[in-house]
PDB file of C-alpha atoms in Angstrom:
ATOM      1  CA  MET C   1       1.958  -4.760  12.478  1.00  0.00           C
ATOM      2  CA  LYS C   2       5.627  -4.404  11.501  1.00  0.00           C
ATOM      3  CA  ALA C   3       5.173  -6.579   8.425  1.00  0.00           C
ATOM      4  CA  ALA C   4       2.054  -4.647   7.442  1.00  0.00           C
ATOM      5  CA  LEU C   5       3.923  -1.324   7.642  1.00  0.00           C
ATOM      6  CA  ILE C   6       5.863  -2.205   4.503  1.00  0.00           C
ATOM      7  CA  GLY C   7       2.699  -2.617   2.417  1.00  0.00           C
ATOM      8  CA  PRO C   8       1.779   1.029   1.680  1.00  0.00           C
ATOM      9  CA  LEU C   9       5.337   2.170   0.856  1.00  0.00           C
ATOM     10  CA  PRO C  10       5.175   1.438  -2.917  1.00  0.00           C
ATOM     11  CA  VAL C  11       1.762   3.097  -3.070  1.00  0.00           C
ATOM     12  CA  ILE C  12       3.135   6.244  -1.427  1.00  0.00           C
ATOM     13  CA  GLY C  13       6.047   6.237  -3.874  1.00  0.00           C
ATOM     14  CA  LEU C  14       3.694   5.852  -6.811  1.00  0.00           C
ATOM     15  CA  VAL C  15       1.529   8.745  -5.607  1.00  0.00           C
ATOM     16  CA  ILE C  16       4.602  10.969  -5.345  1.00  0.00           C
ATOM     17  CA  VAL C  17       6.314  10.003  -8.615  1.00  0.00           C
ATOM     18  CA  GLY C  18       3.363   8.847 -10.736  1.00  0.00           C
ATOM     19  CA  PRO C  19       1.902  12.220 -11.795  1.00  0.00           C
ATOM     20  CA  ILE C  20       5.345  13.523 -12.755  1.00  0.00           C
ATOM     21  CA  LEU C  21       6.227  10.484 -14.868  1.00  0.00           C
ATOM     22  CA  SER C  22       2.818  10.309 -16.508  1.00  0.00           C
ATOM     23  CA  ALA C  23       3.046  13.975 -17.534  1.00  0.00           C
ATOM     24  CA  ARG C  24       5.971  13.309 -19.882  1.00  0.00           C
ATOM     25  CA  ASP C  25       5.187  12.869 -23.533  1.00  0.00           C
ATOM     26  CA  GLY C  26       8.104  12.331 -25.836  1.00  0.00           C
ATOM     27  CA  GLY C  27      10.552  13.827 -23.363  1.00  0.00           C
ATOM     28  CA  GLN C  28       8.458  16.962 -22.866  1.00  0.00           C
ATOM     29  CA  PHE C  29       6.297  17.692 -19.838  1.00  0.00           C
ATOM     30  CA  GLU C  30       2.702  18.372 -20.803  1.00  0.00           C
ATOM     31  CA  PHE C  31       1.110  19.015 -17.429  1.00  0.00           C
ATOM     32  CA  ILE C  32       2.510  18.835 -13.927  1.00  0.00           C
ATOM     33  CA  PRO C  33      -0.168  18.985 -11.241  1.00  0.00           C
ATOM     34  CA  PRO C  34       0.074  21.809  -8.697  1.00  0.00           C
ATOM     35  CA  ILE C  35       1.654  21.217  -5.296  1.00  0.00           C
ATOM     36  CA  TRP C  36      -1.717  21.038  -3.540  1.00  0.00           C
ATOM     37  CA  PHE C  37      -2.505  17.949  -5.630  1.00  0.00           C
ATOM     38  CA  PHE C  38       0.632  16.224  -4.380  1.00  0.00           C
ATOM     39  CA  VAL C  39      -0.023  17.227  -0.767  1.00  0.00           C
ATOM     40  CA  GLY C  40      -3.659  16.123  -0.889  1.00  0.00           C
ATOM     41  CA  ALA C  41      -2.919  12.841  -2.625  1.00  0.00           C
ATOM     42  CA  LEU C  42      -0.071  12.088  -0.232  1.00  0.00           C
ATOM     43  CA  PHE C  43      -2.242  12.963   2.788  1.00  0.00           C
ATOM     44  CA  TRP C  44      -5.062  10.636   1.759  1.00  0.00           C
ATOM     45  CA  THR C  45      -2.625   7.896   0.785  1.00  0.00           C
ATOM     46  CA  ILE C  46      -1.056   8.054   4.239  1.00  0.00           C
ATOM     47  CA  ILE C  47      -4.499   8.023   5.910  1.00  0.00           C
ATOM     48  CA  PHE C  48      -5.679   5.010   3.902  1.00  0.00           C
ATOM     49  CA  GLY C  49      -2.258   3.385   4.340  1.00  0.00           C
ATOM     50  CA  GLY C  50      -2.686   3.715   8.104  1.00  0.00           C
ATOM     51  CA  PHE C  51      -6.081   2.025   7.893  1.00  0.00           C
ATOM     52  CA  TYR C  52      -4.500  -0.705   5.786  1.00  0.00           C
ATOM     53  CA  VAL C  53      -1.734  -1.267   8.335  1.00  0.00           C
ATOM     54  CA  LEU C  54      -4.163  -1.414  11.260  1.00  0.00           C
ATOM     55  CA  LEU C  55      -6.617  -3.671   9.488  1.00  0.00           C
ATOM     56  CA  THR C  56      -3.940  -6.004   8.100  1.00  0.00           C
ATOM     57  CA  GLY C  57      -2.091  -6.194  11.400  1.00  0.00           C
ATOM     58  CA  ILE C  58      -5.187  -6.899  13.469  1.00  0.00           C
ATOM     59  CA  VAL C  59      -6.774  -9.370  11.047  1.00  0.00           C
ATOM     60  CA  SER C  60      -3.567 -11.296  10.346  1.00  0.00           C
ATOM     61  CA  GLY C  61      -2.833 -11.532  14.069  1.00  0.00           C
ATOM     62  CA  TRP C  62      -6.362 -12.713  14.796  1.00  0.00           C
ATOM     63  CA  ILE C  63      -6.329 -15.323  12.032  1.00  0.00           C
ATOM     64  CA  ALA C  64      -2.869 -16.550  13.044  1.00  0.00           C
ATOM     65  CA  HIS C  65      -3.901 -16.867  16.673  1.00  0.00           C
ATOM     66  CA  ARG C  66      -7.115 -18.622  15.700  1.00  0.00           C
ATOM     67  CA  PHE C  67      -5.500 -21.256  13.491  1.00  0.00           C
ATOM     68  CA  ALA C  68      -2.142 -21.728  15.228  1.00  0.00           C
ATOM     69  CA  CYS C  69      -3.511 -21.848  18.766  1.00  0.00           C
ATOM     70  CA  ASP C  70      -2.880 -25.528  19.548  1.00  0.00           C
ATOM     71  CA  THR C  71      -0.247 -26.320  16.929  1.00  0.00           C
ATOM     72  CA  ALA C  72       3.541 -26.237  16.784  1.00  0.00           C
ATOM     73  CA  VAL C  73       3.442 -23.309  14.342  1.00  0.00           C
ATOM     74  CA  PRO C  74       4.304 -20.004  16.059  1.00  0.00           C
ATOM     75  CA  ALA C  75       1.401 -17.578  15.752  1.00  0.00           C
ATOM     76  CA  SER C  76       3.768 -14.643  15.226  1.00  0.00           C
ATOM     77  CA  ARG C  77       5.345 -16.239  12.138  1.00  0.00           C
ATOM     78  CA  LEU C  78       1.964 -17.156  10.723  1.00  0.00           C
ATOM     79  CA  ALA C  79       0.778 -13.573  11.277  1.00  0.00           C
ATOM     80  CA  ILE C  80       3.836 -12.265   9.422  1.00  0.00           C
ATOM     81  CA  ALA C  81       3.190 -14.674   6.537  1.00  0.00           C
ATOM     82  CA  ILE C  82      -0.455 -13.597   6.301  1.00  0.00           C
ATOM     83  CA  ALA C  83       0.561  -9.920   6.375  1.00  0.00           C
ATOM     84  CA  TRP C  84       3.045 -10.561   3.545  1.00  0.00           C
ATOM     85  CA  VAL C  85       0.330 -12.222   1.474  1.00  0.00           C
ATOM     86  CA  ALA C  86      -1.763  -9.080   1.960  1.00  0.00           C
ATOM     87  CA  ASN C  87       1.216  -6.842   1.065  1.00  0.00           C
ATOM     88  CA  LEU C  88       1.950  -8.756  -2.126  1.00  0.00           C
ATOM     89  CA  SER C  89      -1.722  -8.608  -3.068  1.00  0.00           C
ATOM     90  CA  LEU C  90      -1.740  -4.832  -2.526  1.00  0.00           C
ATOM     91  CA  TRP C  91       1.416  -4.422  -4.614  1.00  0.00           C
ATOM     92  CA  GLY C  92      -0.133  -6.497  -7.390  1.00  0.00           C
ATOM     93  CA  TRP C  93      -3.200  -4.277  -7.471  1.00  0.00           C
ATOM     94  CA  VAL C  94      -0.987  -1.185  -7.530  1.00  0.00           C
ATOM     95  CA  VAL C  95       0.754  -2.578 -10.618  1.00  0.00           C
ATOM     96  CA  VAL C  96      -2.616  -3.311 -12.243  1.00  0.00           C
ATOM     97  CA  VAL C  97      -3.860   0.233 -11.586  1.00  0.00           C
ATOM     98  CA  ALA C  98      -0.596   1.755 -12.792  1.00  0.00           C
ATOM     99  CA  MET C  99      -0.665  -0.294 -16.002  1.00  0.00           C
ATOM    100  CA  THR C 100      -4.262   0.627 -16.880  1.00  0.00           C
ATOM    101  CA  ASP C 101      -3.310   4.279 -17.375  1.00  0.00           C
ATOM    102  CA  SER C 102      -0.602   3.579 -19.922  1.00  0.00           C
TER     103      SER C 102
END
């Protein structure tokens, strides 16, 4: 679970900073969304981030326990590695989504 907690942090940062940076055109701000947009987007990002953390933590722990049960590989390290694969995949998709707007 601790390794999965790091996953949603770049997404939360992008939700906070993204609308401000995308509103600039040639150094001038065209449109800054109202505060309720930021609060709503941040709320739903935190909710979905919590689901991501729970799902990633539970599934990576289950898979690690399943495959490292009778081996010399510690299940906790395998669970951390699987959670990091999921985090890097999430960060890659965040970059893809961020790049499609520009």
